mmCIF file of C-alpha atoms in Angstrom:
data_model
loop_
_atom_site.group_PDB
_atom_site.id
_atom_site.type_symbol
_atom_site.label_atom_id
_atom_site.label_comp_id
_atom_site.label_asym_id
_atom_site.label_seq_id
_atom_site.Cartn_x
_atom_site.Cartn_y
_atom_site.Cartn_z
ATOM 1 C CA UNK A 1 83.327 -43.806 -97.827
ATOM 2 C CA UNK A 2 84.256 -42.724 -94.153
ATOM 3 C CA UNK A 3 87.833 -44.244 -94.634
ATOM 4 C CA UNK A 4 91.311 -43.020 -94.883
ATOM 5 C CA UNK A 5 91.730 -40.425 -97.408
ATOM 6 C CA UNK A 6 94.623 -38.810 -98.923
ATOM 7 C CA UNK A 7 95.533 -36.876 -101.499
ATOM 8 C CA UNK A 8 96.816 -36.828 -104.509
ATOM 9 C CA UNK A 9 96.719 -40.184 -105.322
ATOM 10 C CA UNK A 10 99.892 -39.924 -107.632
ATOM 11 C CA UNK A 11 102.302 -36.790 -108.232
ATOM 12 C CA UNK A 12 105.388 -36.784 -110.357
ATOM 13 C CA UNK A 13 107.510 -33.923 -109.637
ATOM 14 C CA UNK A 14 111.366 -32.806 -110.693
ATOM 15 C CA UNK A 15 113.988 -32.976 -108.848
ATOM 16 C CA UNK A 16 114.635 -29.869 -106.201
ATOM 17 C CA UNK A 17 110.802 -29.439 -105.896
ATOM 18 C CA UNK A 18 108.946 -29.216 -103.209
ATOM 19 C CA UNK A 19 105.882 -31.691 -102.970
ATOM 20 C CA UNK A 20 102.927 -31.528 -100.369
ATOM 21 C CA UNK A 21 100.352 -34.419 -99.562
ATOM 22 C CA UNK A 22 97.591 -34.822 -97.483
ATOM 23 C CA UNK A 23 95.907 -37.479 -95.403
ATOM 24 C CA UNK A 24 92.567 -37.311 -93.384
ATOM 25 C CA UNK A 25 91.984 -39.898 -91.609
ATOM 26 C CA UNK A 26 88.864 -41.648 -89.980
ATOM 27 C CA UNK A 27 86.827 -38.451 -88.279
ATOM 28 C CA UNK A 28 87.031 -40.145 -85.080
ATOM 29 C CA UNK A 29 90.185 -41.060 -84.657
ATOM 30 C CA UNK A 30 92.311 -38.821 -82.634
ATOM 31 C CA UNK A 31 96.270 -40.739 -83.973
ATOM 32 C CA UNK A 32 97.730 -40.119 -86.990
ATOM 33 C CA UNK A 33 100.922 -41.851 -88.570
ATOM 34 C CA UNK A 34 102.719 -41.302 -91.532
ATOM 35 C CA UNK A 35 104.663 -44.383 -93.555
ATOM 36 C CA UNK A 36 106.787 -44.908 -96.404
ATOM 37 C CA UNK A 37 106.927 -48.098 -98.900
ATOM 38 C CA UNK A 38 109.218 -48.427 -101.273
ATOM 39 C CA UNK A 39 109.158 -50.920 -104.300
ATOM 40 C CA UNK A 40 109.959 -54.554 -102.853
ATOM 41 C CA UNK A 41 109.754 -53.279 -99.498
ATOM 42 C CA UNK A 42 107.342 -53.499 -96.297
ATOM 43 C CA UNK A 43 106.158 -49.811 -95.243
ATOM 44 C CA UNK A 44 108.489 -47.898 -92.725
ATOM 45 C CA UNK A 45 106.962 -45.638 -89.899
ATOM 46 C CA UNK A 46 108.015 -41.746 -90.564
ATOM 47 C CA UNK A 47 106.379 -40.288 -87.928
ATOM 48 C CA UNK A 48 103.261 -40.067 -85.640
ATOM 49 C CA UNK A 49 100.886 -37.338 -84.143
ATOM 50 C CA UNK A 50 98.096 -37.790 -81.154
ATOM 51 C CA UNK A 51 96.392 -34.471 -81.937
ATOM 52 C CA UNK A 52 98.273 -32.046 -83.494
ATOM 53 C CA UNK A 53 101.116 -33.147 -80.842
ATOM 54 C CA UNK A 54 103.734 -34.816 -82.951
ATOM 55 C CA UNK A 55 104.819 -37.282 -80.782
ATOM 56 C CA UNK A 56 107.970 -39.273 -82.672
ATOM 57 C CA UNK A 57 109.795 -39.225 -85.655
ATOM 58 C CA UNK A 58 111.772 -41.853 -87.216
ATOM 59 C CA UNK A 59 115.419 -41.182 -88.517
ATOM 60 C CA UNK A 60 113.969 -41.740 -92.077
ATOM 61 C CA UNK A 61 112.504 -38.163 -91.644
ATOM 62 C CA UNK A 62 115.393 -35.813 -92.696
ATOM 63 C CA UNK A 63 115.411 -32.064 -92.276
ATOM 64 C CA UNK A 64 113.722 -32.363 -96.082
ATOM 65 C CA UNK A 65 110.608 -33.801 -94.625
ATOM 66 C CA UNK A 66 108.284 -31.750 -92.216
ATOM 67 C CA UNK A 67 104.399 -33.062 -91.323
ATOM 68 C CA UNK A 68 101.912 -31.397 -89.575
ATOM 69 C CA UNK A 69 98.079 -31.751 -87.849
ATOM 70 C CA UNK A 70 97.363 -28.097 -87.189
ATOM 71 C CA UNK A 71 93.883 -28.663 -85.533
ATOM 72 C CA UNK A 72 94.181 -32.400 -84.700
ATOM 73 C CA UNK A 73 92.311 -33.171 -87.891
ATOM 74 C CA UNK A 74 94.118 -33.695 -91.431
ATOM 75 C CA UNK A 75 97.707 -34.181 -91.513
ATOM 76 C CA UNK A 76 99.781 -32.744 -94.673
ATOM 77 C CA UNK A 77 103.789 -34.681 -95.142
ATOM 78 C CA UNK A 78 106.021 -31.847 -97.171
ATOM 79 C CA UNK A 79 109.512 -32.733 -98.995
ATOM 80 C CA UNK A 80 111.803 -29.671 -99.208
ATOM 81 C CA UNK A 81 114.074 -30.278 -102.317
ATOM 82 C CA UNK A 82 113.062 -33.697 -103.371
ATOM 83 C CA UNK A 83 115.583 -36.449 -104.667
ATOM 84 C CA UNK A 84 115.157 -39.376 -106.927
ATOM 85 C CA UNK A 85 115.542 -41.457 -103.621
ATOM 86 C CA UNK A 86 112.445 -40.096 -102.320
ATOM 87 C CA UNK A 87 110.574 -41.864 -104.921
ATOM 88 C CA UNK A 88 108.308 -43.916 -103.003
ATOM 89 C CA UNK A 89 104.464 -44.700 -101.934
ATOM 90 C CA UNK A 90 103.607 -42.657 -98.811
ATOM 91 C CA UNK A 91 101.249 -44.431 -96.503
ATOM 92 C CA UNK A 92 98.652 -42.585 -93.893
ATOM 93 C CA UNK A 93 96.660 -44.272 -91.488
ATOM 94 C CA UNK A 94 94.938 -43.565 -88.063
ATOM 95 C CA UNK A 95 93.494 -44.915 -84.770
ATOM 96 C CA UNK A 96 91.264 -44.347 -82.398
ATOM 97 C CA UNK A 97 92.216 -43.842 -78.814
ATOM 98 C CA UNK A 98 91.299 -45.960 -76.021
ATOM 99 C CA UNK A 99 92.185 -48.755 -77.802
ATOM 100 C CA UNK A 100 94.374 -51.294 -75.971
ATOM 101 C CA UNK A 101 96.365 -52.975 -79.468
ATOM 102 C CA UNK A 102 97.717 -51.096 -82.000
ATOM 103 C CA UNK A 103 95.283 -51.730 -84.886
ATOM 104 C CA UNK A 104 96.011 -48.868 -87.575
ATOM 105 C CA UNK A 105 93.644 -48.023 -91.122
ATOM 106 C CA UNK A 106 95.354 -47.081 -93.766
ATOM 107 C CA UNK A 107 94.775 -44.600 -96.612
ATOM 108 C CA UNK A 108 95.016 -45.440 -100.368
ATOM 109 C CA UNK A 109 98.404 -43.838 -100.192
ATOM 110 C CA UNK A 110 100.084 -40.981 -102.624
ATOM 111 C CA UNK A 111 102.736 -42.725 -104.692
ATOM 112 C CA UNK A 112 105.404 -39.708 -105.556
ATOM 113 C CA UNK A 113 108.295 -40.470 -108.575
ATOM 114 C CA UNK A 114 110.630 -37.916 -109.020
ATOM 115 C CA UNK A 115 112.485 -37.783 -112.093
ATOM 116 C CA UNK B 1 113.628 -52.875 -80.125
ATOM 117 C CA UNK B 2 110.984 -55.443 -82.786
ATOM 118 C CA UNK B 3 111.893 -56.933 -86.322
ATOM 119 C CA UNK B 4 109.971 -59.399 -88.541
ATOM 120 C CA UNK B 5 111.300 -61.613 -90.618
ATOM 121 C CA UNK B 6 109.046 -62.988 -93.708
ATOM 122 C CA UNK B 7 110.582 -66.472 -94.548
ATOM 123 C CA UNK B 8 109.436 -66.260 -98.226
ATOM 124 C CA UNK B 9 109.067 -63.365 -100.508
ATOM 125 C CA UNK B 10 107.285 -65.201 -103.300
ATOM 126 C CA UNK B 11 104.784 -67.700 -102.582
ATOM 127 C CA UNK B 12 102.937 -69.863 -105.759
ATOM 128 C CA UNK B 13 99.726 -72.239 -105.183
ATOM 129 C CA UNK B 14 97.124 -73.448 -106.931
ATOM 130 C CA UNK B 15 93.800 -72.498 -106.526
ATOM 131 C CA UNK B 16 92.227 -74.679 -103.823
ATOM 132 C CA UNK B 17 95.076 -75.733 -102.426
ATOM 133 C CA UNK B 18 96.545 -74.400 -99.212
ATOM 134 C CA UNK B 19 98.417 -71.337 -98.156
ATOM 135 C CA UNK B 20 101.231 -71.187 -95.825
ATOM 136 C CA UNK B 21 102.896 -67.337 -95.512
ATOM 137 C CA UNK B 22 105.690 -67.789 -92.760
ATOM 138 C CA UNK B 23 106.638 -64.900 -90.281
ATOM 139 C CA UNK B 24 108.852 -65.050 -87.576
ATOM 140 C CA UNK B 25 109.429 -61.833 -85.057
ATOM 141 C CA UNK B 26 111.257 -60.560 -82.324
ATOM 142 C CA UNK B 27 110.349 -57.765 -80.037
ATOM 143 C CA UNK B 28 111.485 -56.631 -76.424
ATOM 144 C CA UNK B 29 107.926 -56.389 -75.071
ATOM 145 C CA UNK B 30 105.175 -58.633 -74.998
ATOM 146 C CA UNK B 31 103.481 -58.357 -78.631
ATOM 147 C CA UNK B 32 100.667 -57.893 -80.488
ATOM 148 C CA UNK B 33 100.556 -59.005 -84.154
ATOM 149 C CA UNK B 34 99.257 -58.303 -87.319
ATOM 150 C CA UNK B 35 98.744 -59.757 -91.021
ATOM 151 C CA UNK B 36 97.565 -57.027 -93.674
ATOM 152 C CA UNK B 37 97.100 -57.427 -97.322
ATOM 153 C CA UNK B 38 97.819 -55.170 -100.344
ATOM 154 C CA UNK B 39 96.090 -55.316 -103.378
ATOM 155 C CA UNK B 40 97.245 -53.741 -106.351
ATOM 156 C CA UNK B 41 96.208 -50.125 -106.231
ATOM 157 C CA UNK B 42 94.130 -50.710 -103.219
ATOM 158 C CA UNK B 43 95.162 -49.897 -99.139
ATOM 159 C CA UNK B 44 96.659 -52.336 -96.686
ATOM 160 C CA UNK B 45 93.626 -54.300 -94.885
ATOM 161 C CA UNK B 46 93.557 -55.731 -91.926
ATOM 162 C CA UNK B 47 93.382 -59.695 -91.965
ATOM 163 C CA UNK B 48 93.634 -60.742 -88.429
ATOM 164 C CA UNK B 49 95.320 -59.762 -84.676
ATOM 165 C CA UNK B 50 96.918 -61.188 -81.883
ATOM 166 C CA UNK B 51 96.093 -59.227 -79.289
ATOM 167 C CA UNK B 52 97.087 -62.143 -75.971
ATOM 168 C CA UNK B 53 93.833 -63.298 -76.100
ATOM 169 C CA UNK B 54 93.366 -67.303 -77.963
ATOM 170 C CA UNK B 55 96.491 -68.065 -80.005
ATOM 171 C CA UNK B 56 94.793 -69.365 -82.865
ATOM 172 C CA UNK B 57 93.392 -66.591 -84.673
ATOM 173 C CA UNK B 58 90.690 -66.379 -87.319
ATOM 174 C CA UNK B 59 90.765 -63.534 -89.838
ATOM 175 C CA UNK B 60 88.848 -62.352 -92.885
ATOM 176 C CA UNK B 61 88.177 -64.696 -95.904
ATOM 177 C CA UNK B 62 89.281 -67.786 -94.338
ATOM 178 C CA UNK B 63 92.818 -67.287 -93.090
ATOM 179 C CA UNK B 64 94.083 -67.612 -89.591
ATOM 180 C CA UNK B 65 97.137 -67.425 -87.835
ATOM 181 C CA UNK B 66 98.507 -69.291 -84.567
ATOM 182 C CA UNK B 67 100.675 -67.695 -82.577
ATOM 183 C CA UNK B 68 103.995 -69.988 -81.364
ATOM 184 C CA UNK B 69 105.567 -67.815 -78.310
ATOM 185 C CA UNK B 70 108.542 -70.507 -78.196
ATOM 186 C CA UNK B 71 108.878 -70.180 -81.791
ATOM 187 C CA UNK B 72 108.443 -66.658 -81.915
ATOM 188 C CA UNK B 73 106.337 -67.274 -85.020
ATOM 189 C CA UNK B 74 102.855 -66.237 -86.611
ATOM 190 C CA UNK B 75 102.260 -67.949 -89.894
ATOM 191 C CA UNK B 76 99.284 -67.275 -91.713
ATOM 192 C CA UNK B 77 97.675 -70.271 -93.029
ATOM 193 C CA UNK B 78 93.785 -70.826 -95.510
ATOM 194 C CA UNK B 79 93.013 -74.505 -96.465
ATOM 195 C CA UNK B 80 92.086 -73.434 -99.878
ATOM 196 C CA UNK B 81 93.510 -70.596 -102.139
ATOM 197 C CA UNK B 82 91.047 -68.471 -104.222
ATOM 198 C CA UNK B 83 91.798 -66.528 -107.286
ATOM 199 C CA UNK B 84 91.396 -63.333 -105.096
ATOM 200 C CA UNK B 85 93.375 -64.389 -102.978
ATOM 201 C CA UNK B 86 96.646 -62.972 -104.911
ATOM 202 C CA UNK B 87 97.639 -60.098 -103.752
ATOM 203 C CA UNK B 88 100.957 -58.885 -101.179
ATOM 204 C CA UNK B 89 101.261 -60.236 -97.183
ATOM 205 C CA UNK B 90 102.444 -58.208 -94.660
ATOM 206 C CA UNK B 91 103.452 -59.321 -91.009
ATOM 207 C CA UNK B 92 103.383 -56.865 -88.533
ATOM 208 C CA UNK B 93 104.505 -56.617 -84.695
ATOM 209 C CA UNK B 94 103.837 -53.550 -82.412
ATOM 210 C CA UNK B 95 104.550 -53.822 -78.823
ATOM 211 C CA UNK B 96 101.137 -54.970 -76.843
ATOM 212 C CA UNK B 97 99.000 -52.320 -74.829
ATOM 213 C CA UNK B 98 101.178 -49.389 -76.104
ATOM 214 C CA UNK B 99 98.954 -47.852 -79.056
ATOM 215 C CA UNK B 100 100.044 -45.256 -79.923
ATOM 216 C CA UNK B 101 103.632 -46.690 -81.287
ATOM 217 C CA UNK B 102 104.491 -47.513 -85.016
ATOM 218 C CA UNK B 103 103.696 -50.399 -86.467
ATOM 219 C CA UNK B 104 106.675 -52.341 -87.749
ATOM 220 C CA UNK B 105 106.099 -54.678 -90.991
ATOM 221 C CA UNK B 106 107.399 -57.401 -92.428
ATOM 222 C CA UNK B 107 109.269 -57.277 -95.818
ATOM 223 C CA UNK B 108 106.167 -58.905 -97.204
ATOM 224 C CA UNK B 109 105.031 -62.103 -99.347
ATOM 225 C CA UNK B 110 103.437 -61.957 -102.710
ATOM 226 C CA UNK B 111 101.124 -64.671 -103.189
ATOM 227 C CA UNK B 112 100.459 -66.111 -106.787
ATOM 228 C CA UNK B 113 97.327 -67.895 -106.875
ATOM 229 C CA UNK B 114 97.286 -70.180 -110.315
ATOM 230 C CA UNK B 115 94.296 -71.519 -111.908
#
């Protein structure tokens, strides 16, 4: 399968821990986003890399939440501290470049409860 | 600034009988748009775009969509439900020839296909 990947595909964690998750994304494709989805809900844009150049972040992403793309590959989302509101299904997906619309493929997504 | 507005956030048909998922947007630039679907467990796929090209769109299994400029809408529409079709709808708008940007969704439609 040469599709968006992430992992884990579920993680339950305790409140005040810190959680990581990771997304790699179609080998070609050099953008990267990150999205969240809540239950009920239509998935929110967190934040977006070309590269490893993070190029916006939404105000969803509090000082709690850091992402990176060190070599313009895989992408890893961390939550410093977690709460019971960040209980949620995170979303990657990516897109070539060149393209002239915005069509994005998304990962399986990591669904995180914290309790 | 873009928002979409899903008219209906449950939607229950019969199999072989039509769909009709409704989705109205607004956006300051000149759009492209988007339908995915969710499966349980499974990633958002891509169903169809509008991209400026025909405004009647044709997308995967059988659905299109026809985008209304003076309506501002893009309803998604098959003549006849299957059983696989059940599953979540999402709308999406993105501002045209600027990839790169976040996607923005819909709040979504859940479609309840009955035998």
């Amino acid at each position: 399968d040469t599709g968006v990947s992430q992992d884990p595909r579920h993680k339950i964690t305790k409140r005040g821990q810190n959680v990581t998750f990771r997304c790699d994304p179609i080998s070609e494709h050099n953008r990267l986003y990150w999205y969240r989805q809540t239950l009920g809900q239509g998935p929110e844009f967190l934040t977006y890399f070309q590269n490893e150049a993070q190029l916006e972040k939404s105000r969803l992403l509090s000082d709690r939440f850091s992402a990176e793309r060190p070599k313009g590959s895989f992408s890893t989302l961390e939550i410093q501290r977690t709460e019971q509101g960040d209980s949620a299904m995170y979303l990657c997906a990516s897109s070539p470049k060149g393209q002239e619309y915005n069509e994005q493929f998304f990962g399986p997504g990591t669904r995180l409860t914290v309790l | 600034a873009q928002s979409v507005t899903q008219l209906d956030s449950h939607v229950s048909v019969s199999e072989g009988t039509p769909v009709l998922l409704r989705c109205n947007y607004s956006s300051s630039y000149s759009p492209s748009l988007f339908w995915y679907v969710q499966h349980p467990n499974k990633g958002l796929q891509l169903l169809l775009k509008y991209t400026s090209a025909a405004t009647l769109v044709k997308g995967i299994n059988g659905f299109e969509a026809e985008f209304k400029k003076s309506e501002t809408s893009f309803h998604l529409t098959k003549p006849s439900a299957h059983m696989s079709d059940a599953a979540e709808y999402f709308c999406v708008v993105s501002p045209l020839k600027a990839a790169g940007n976040k996607l923005t969704f819909g709040g979504g439609t859940r479609v309840l296909v009955k035998p």
